[in-house]
Amino acid sequence: MPYRPNEIEKTWQAHWASHGSYVARIRRDQPKFYALDMFPYPSGKGLHVGHPAGYTASDVVCRYKRARGFNVLHPIGYDSFGLPAEQRAIEEGIAPQVSTAEAIETFRGQLERLGYSYDWSRVVSTADPGYYKWTQWIFTKLYARGDAYLGEAFVNWCPALGTVLANDEVIDGRSERGGHPVERKRMQQWTLRISSYADRLLQGLDGIDWPEATKTAQREWIGRSEGAFIDFAIAGRDECVTVFTTRPDTVFGATYLVLAPEHALVDGITVEGQREAVRAYQARTASRSERDRQASKEKTGVDTGARAVNPATGEQIPIWIADYVIAGYGTGAIMAVPAHDERDWEFARALRLPVREVIAGGDVASAAYTGGGAMVHSGPFDGTPTAGGEAVRAVTRWLAEKGAGRATVNFKLRDWTFARQRYWGEPIPVLKDDAGQVVRTLALPELPLELPAVDEYAPSGSGESPLARAKGWSTVDDAVTGRTLRREVDTMPGSAGSSWYFLRYCDPHNDAEFCSREASDYWMPVDLYVGGAEHRVGHLLYSRMWQKALFDEGLVRDEEPFAKLRHQGMVLAETYYTRGPSGRFDHVTVPEAVLERAEKTARVRVRGEEMDAEVRWEKMSKRKGNVVNPDDVIRTFGADALRVYLCFLTPLESDKPWQTSQLEAQFEWLKRVWRLFFEGDDDVPHAVDVEASEAELRVVHRAIDKVTRDLESMSLNTAVSALHVATRDLARLGTRSRAVLGAVAQLVAPLAPHLAEELWTRGLGHPATPGGIAYVPWPVAEARWLVDDTVTIGVQVNGKTCGTVDLALDASEDAAMEAARAVESVARHLAGKTVAKVIYKAGKILNVIAR
RNA sequence: GCGAGGAUGGCGGAAUUGGCAGACGCGCCGGACUUAGGAUCCGGUGCCUCACGGCGUGCGGGUUCAACUCCCGCUCCUCGCACCA
């Protein structure tokens, strides 16, 4: 019988499940290996082939590590709170608990059919009360630490829908559904003080093995900058405006101040004559969406009429408001030094404000000069060079002595708004009084605080969460305080449950603790985390913060959760665009037929009509009609072929253009592997106990060596190609050696585990053990089979290759020259010339310099 | 604008870190076997050239006996961030 993946894959999946082949236990006599996949959001649409791209890579590594004697923890679960289920609840009235449970069942089946070696006994689901009990408990810890607080935050408020929208529900300043205008509205929101971890989040990056691009993204997101606060007294008032600047050395050039329009001091300091203009400008700013603000960098602003005193010069300078100053960064106020800051320069030019040069070296009349040089027009500091930071330090010290400033470090990182006005999330375990003040958080015995059943999932219309409708739930006669209190009706964001799930996997059934120290001390940190790069500053930063908070509480040993991180590329598919109403190719379509096809264009038939289309490679998504369902692929080619294909197509981190022909090619390769082990319709095994030939040993040990090195470095595509080569060569040699074929089965096992189990047992006659081939010790490459006695090296004349020659590895230079001269093409190049010099690196190259 | 990464055949990609560029696979061309084939197998395939040979890793320089690889200067692409003081 030929290779029939559907039959053998089912058999082995059942074997692994019934024997608990991949159930992980703490074993102190073995090194541990914790491989983590970013758990999926279980959407109703099921898995698409984008998920297996990363999951396969980590599974290959896990299977390899088991064979290398590691005790592997490879869990999976579901990030099951989220908007799509909530949206379905609103639209169709289906409880998210129900639709999510269904989706999880679908996902589970699909993941099982891909042959992943997950420990299915450790599945977690963030929407499960047994799980979110601990998410809530950690929240109370954060609250106790002062890391969770009620703060004011801007939300996307849509008056027409009467609801707060998530960022991804707002497109171009309008609601995704209905296209209603969306405003920025200040609301009291639970907020996590991630900013107080900024320095540690920055420093922790130095010690972890992550893609450099991701570390850079986090560093920039955190945005540390050193500088100073400088106080500018307001003329005629007791107050002062504190600004943050990284260039205190330019303070003598500060010719005006700018406050963000939202700055708290604006109303108080604005002079009567300017009040109307200031109000109008504030209103204008509030109505402009973030997007509009970004689109136009034209400098606008209004003078408040108030004056501040420059503490360096003693001069009075105007105080303006302008939207180029961001309320949320620094102090929301700047000292403008138009001579040496491009933004200030543009503003000064647009509004005819004075420019004063205080650093020599540029022509500040024509452009801001941001380079270095000697200080000028700066009183006692004239002549001080800016190089080396001396000027900054000296001026900061001087201001500090005058009581007008101090050195500081500022971060871009803003606190994390940790509340959604939504039903489908973890209830925040807090009781408040009627004034909205927090009375207490719930204690562990009161957790989980479960979501109440509601009749209606739509937002309340007042901006409150749908939980506010559940009166019986939201009002509590509290036995602890003896008062009637109100529950928090906001829920946590999707990123809550995913910020610690990797810890719960270590001890998923623990009722007494979120995760025992014993379990986390053994399994943590994660040795390999594979997931999409889109989470580089979200989930991957939040998780690091929670880990640090838990570390501070003594609840975990490690300060960093993920020792090694790798991203997988996206799976891309061809997407067809036809002409939309605008005449441009901007309308996504799924053609009935492709009639003609060029590289980037095609002639297609859509609803019986022929038309031109553009073809682009884009990320698979349901909306674009270009998704490939793994179930369909598995039905035709098997999970093993899909796994091998995903590994082979491109390096792990590169995007993967979906090509069915390449998938088929890997299926064909697996068939060739099958035929290496079985003969004829009755599957007569080839393997016999004969001594392997030297040629066979060379092939197989070379493959062992290459595949081992490639799996270590996660170079899965080249590992597959090494196996292609070995399969081809062994087929030519007609290999029957049980030992050689055994090694082949083992090398194939991480990539195509079902096939390998079949080859190992039925093909080679090994008994089927509970653990299977994954636990058979990995073969070792013997060095003597890796080197050839003879090598083919290139022969160059004057640095240009003109032939090759086969030589003993240790051949002398004379022997090499003799052999080279015997090669006709080399002789031709040497004809009529005299050899001036010979460069010979044994086993590498022979280069003859001839004149 | 800032930051990061990249550019190798018709395509996806290799190249032990300075030593035969193009492994492996797709595609294409040709062949064997076959009643048949979505069974299987073999050969060819960077470009120019009948050939000898020449040219080739985004472009221009440089270092070197030797450069995809190192150095200098550009161009283009992709992805982030985007008035962060």
Coordinates of N, CA, C and O in Angstrom, one line a residue, chain A residues 526-606:
Chain A
V526 N 10.4 30.4 30.3 CA 10.2 29.7 29.0 C 11.5 29.7 28.2 O 12.1 30.7 28.1
D527 N 11.8 28.5 27.7 CA 13.1 28.4 27.0 C 12.9 28.7 25.5 O 13.9 29.1 24.9
L528 N 11.7 28.6 25.0 CA 11.5 29.0 23.6 C 10.1 29.5 23.5 O 9.1 28.7 23.8
Y529 N 9.9 30.7 23.1 CA 8.6 31.3 22.9 C 8.5 31.6 21.4 O 9.3 32.4 20.9
V530 N 7.5 31.0 20.7 CA 7.3 31.3 19.3 C 6.0 32.0 19.1 O 4.9 31.6 19.6
G531 N 6.0 33.1 18.4 CA 4.7 33.8 18.2 C 4.9 35.0 17.2 O 6.1 35.3 16.8
G532 N 3.8 35.6 16.9 CA 3.9 36.7 15.9 C 4.5 38.0 16.4 O 4.4 38.3 17.5
A533 N 5.1 38.7 15.4 CA 5.8 39.9 15.8 C 4.9 41.0 16.1 O 5.2 42.0 16.6
E534 N 3.6 40.8 15.8 CA 2.6 41.9 16.0 C 2.4 42.1 17.5 O 1.9 43.1 17.9
H535 N 2.9 41.2 18.4 CA 2.7 41.4 19.8 C 3.9 42.0 20.5 O 4.1 42.0 21.7
R536 N 4.8 42.5 19.6 CA 6.1 42.9 20.2 C 6.1 44.0 21.3 O 6.9 43.9 22.2
V537 N 5.1 44.9 21.2 CA 5.1 45.9 22.3 C 3.8 45.8 23.2 O 3.7 46.5 24.1
G538 N 2.9 44.9 22.8 CA 1.7 44.7 23.6 C 1.9 43.6 24.6 O 2.5 43.8 25.7
H539 N 1.4 42.5 24.2 CA 1.5 41.3 25.1 C 2.9 41.0 25.6 O 3.0 40.7 26.8
L540 N 3.9 41.2 24.8 CA 5.3 40.8 25.3 C 5.8 41.8 26.3 O 6.7 41.5 27.0
L541 N 5.2 43.0 26.4 CA 5.6 44.0 27.4 C 4.8 43.8 28.6 O 5.3 43.8 29.7
Y542 N 3.5 43.6 28.4 CA 2.6 43.4 29.6 C 3.0 42.2 30.4 O 3.0 42.2 31.6
S543 N 3.3 41.1 29.7 CA 3.7 39.9 30.4 C 4.9 40.1 31.2 O 5.1 39.6 32.3
R544 N 5.8 40.8 30.7 CA 7.1 41.1 31.4 C 6.8 41.9 32.6 O 7.4 41.7 33.7
M545 N 5.8 42.9 32.5 CA 5.5 43.7 33.7 C 4.9 42.8 34.8 O 5.2 42.9 36.0
W546 N 3.9 42.0 34.4 CA 3.2 41.1 35.4 C 4.3 40.2 36.1 O 4.3 40.0 37.3
Q547 N 5.1 39.7 35.3 CA 6.2 38.8 35.9 C 7.0 39.6 36.9 O 7.3 39.0 38.0
K548 N 7.3 40.8 36.6 CA 8.1 41.6 37.5 C 7.4 41.9 38.8 O 7.9 41.9 39.9
A549 N 6.1 42.2 38.7 CA 5.3 42.4 39.9 C 5.2 41.2 40.7 O 5.4 41.2 42.0
L550 N 5.0 40.0 40.1 CA 4.9 38.8 40.8 C 6.3 38.4 41.4 O 6.4 37.9 42.5
F551 N 7.3 38.8 40.7 CA 8.7 38.6 41.3 C 8.9 39.5 42.5 O 9.4 39.0 43.6
D552 N 8.4 40.7 42.5 CA 8.5 41.6 43.7 C 7.8 41.0 44.8 O 8.1 41.2 46.0
E553 N 6.7 40.3 44.6 CA 5.9 39.7 45.6 C 6.4 38.4 46.1 O 5.8 37.8 47.0
G554 N 7.5 38.0 45.5 CA 8.1 36.7 45.9 C 7.4 35.5 45.4 O 7.5 34.4 45.9
L555 N 6.5 35.7 44.4 CA 5.7 34.6 43.9 C 6.3 33.8 42.8 O 5.9 32.8 42.5
V556 N 7.3 34.4 42.2 CA 8.1 33.7 41.1 C 9.6 34.0 41.3 O 9.9 35.1 41.9
R557 N 10.4 33.2 40.8 CA 11.9 33.3 41.0 C 12.5 34.2 40.0 O 13.5 34.9 40.2
D558 N 11.9 34.2 38.7 CA 12.6 34.9 37.6 C 12.0 36.2 37.3 O 10.8 36.4 37.4
E559 N 12.8 37.1 37.0 CA 12.3 38.4 36.7 C 11.9 38.6 35.2 O 11.1 39.4 34.9
E560 N 12.4 37.7 34.3 CA 12.0 37.7 32.9 C 11.4 36.4 32.6 O 11.9 35.3 32.9
P561 N 10.2 36.4 32.0 CA 9.5 35.2 31.7 C 10.0 34.4 30.5 O 9.9 33.2 30.5
F562 N 10.5 35.1 29.5 CA 10.7 34.4 28.2 C 12.2 34.6 27.8 O 12.7 35.6 27.3
A563 N 13.0 33.5 28.1 CA 14.4 33.6 27.9 C 14.8 33.7 26.4 O 15.7 34.4 26.0
K564 N 14.0 33.0 25.6 CA 14.3 33.1 24.1 C 13.0 33.2 23.4 O 12.0 32.5 23.6
L565 N 13.0 34.1 22.4 CA 11.8 34.4 21.7 C 12.1 34.4 20.2 O 13.2 34.9 19.8
R566 N 11.2 33.8 19.4 CA 11.4 33.9 17.9 C 10.0 34.2 17.3 O 9.0 33.7 17.9
H567 N 10.0 34.9 16.3 CA 8.8 35.2 15.6 C 8.6 34.3 14.3 O 9.6 34.0 13.7
Q568 N 7.4 34.0 14.0 CA 7.2 33.3 12.8 C 6.6 34.2 11.7 O 6.0 35.2 12.1
G569 N 6.9 34.0 10.5 CA 6.4 34.9 9.4 C 4.9 34.6 9.2 O 4.4 33.6 9.7
M570 N 4.3 35.5 8.5 CA 2.9 35.4 8.2 C 2.7 34.5 7.0 O 3.6 34.5 6.1
V571 N 1.6 33.8 6.9 CA 1.3 33.1 5.7 C 0.6 34.0 4.8 O -0.5 34.6 5.2
L572 N 1.1 34.1 3.6 CA 0.5 35.0 2.6 C -0.2 34.2 1.5 O 0.2 33.1 1.3
A573 N -1.2 34.8 1.0 CA -1.9 34.2 -0.1 C -2.2 35.2 -1.2 O -2.2 36.4 -0.9
E574 N -2.4 34.7 -2.4 CA -2.7 35.7 -3.5 C -4.2 36.2 -3.3 O -5.1 35.4 -3.0
T575 N -4.3 37.5 -3.4 CA -5.6 38.1 -3.2 C -5.9 38.8 -4.5 O -5.0 39.5 -5.1
Y576 N -7.1 38.7 -4.9 CA -7.5 39.3 -6.2 C -8.3 40.6 -6.0 O -9.2 40.6 -5.2
Y577 N -7.9 41.6 -6.7 CA -8.6 42.9 -6.6 C -9.1 43.2 -8.0 O -8.4 43.2 -8.9
T578 N -10.4 43.6 -8.0 CA -11.0 44.1 -9.2 C -11.3 45.6 -9.1 O -11.2 46.1 -8.0
R579 N -11.7 46.2 -10.2 CA -11.9 47.6 -10.1 C -13.2 47.9 -9.3 O -14.2 47.3 -9.5
G580 N -13.0 48.9 -8.4 CA -14.1 49.3 -7.6 C -14.8 50.5 -8.2 O -14.4 50.9 -9.4
P581 N -15.7 51.2 -7.6 CA -16.4 52.3 -8.1 C -15.5 53.4 -8.5 O -15.7 54.2 -9.5
S582 N -14.3 53.5 -7.8 CA -13.4 54.6 -8.1 C -12.6 54.3 -9.4 O -11.8 55.2 -9.9
G583 N -12.7 53.1 -9.9 CA -11.9 52.8 -11.1 C -10.6 52.2 -10.7 O -9.9 51.7 -11.6
R584 N -10.2 52.2 -9.5 CA -8.9 51.6 -9.0 C -9.2 50.2 -8.6 O -10.3 49.8 -8.3
F585 N -8.1 49.4 -8.7 CA -8.2 48.0 -8.2 C -8.2 47.9 -6.7 O -7.2 47.7 -6.1
D586 N -9.3 48.2 -6.1 CA -9.4 48.2 -4.7 C -10.5 47.4 -4.1 O -10.9 47.5 -3.0
H587 N -11.1 46.5 -4.9 CA -12.2 45.7 -4.5 C -11.8 44.2 -4.4 O -11.4 43.6 -5.4
V588 N -11.7 43.7 -3.2 CA -11.3 42.4 -2.9 C -12.4 41.4 -3.5 O -13.6 41.6 -3.3
T589 N -11.9 40.4 -4.2 CA -12.9 39.5 -4.8 C -12.4 38.1 -4.7 O -11.1 37.8 -4.7
V590 N -13.2 37.1 -4.7 CA -12.8 35.7 -4.9 C -13.4 35.2 -6.2 O -14.5 35.0 -6.3
P591 N -12.5 35.2 -7.2 CA -13.0 34.9 -8.5 C -13.5 33.4 -8.6 O -13.0 32.5 -7.9
E592 N -14.5 33.2 -9.5 CA -14.9 31.9 -9.8 C -13.9 31.1 -10.6 O -13.7 29.9 -10.4
A593 N -13.2 31.9 -11.5 CA -12.2 31.2 -12.3 C -11.2 32.2 -12.7 O -11.5 33.4 -12.8
V594 N -9.9 31.8 -12.8 CA -8.9 32.6 -13.3 C -8.6 32.2 -14.7 O -8.2 31.0 -15.0
L595 N -8.9 33.1 -15.6 CA -8.8 32.7 -17.0 C -7.4 32.9 -17.6 O -6.9 32.0 -18.4
E596 N -6.8 34.0 -17.2 CA -5.4 34.2 -17.7 C -4.6 34.7 -16.4 O -5.2 35.4 -15.6
R597 N -3.3 34.5 -16.5 CA -2.6 34.9 -15.3 C -1.2 35.4 -15.7 O -0.5 34.7 -16.3
A598 N -0.9 36.7 -15.3 CA 0.4 37.2 -15.5 C 1.0 37.4 -14.1 O 0.3 37.0 -13.1
E599 N 2.1 38.0 -13.9 CA 2.7 38.0 -12.6 C 1.8 38.8 -11.6 O 1.6 38.3 -10.5
K600 N 1.4 40.0 -12.0 CA 0.7 40.8 -11.0 C -0.7 41.1 -11.5 O -1.5 41.8 -10.8
T601 N -1.1 40.5 -12.6 CA -2.5 40.8 -13.1 C -3.1 39.5 -13.6 O -2.4 38.5 -13.7
A602 N -4.4 39.5 -13.7 CA -5.1 38.3 -14.1 C -6.4 38.7 -14.8 O -6.9 39.8 -14.7
R603 N -6.9 37.8 -15.6 CA -8.2 37.9 -16.2 C -9.1 36.9 -15.4 O -8.7 35.7 -15.4
V604 N -10.1 37.4 -14.8 CA -10.9 36.5 -13.9 C -12.4 36.6 -14.3 O -12.8 37.5 -15.0
R605 N -13.1 35.6 -13.8 CA -14.5 35.6 -14.0 C -15.2 35.7 -12.6 O -14.8 35.0 -11.7
V606 N -16.0 36.8 -12.4 CA -16.7 37.0 -11.2 C -18.2 37.1 -11.5 O -18.6 37.9 -12.3

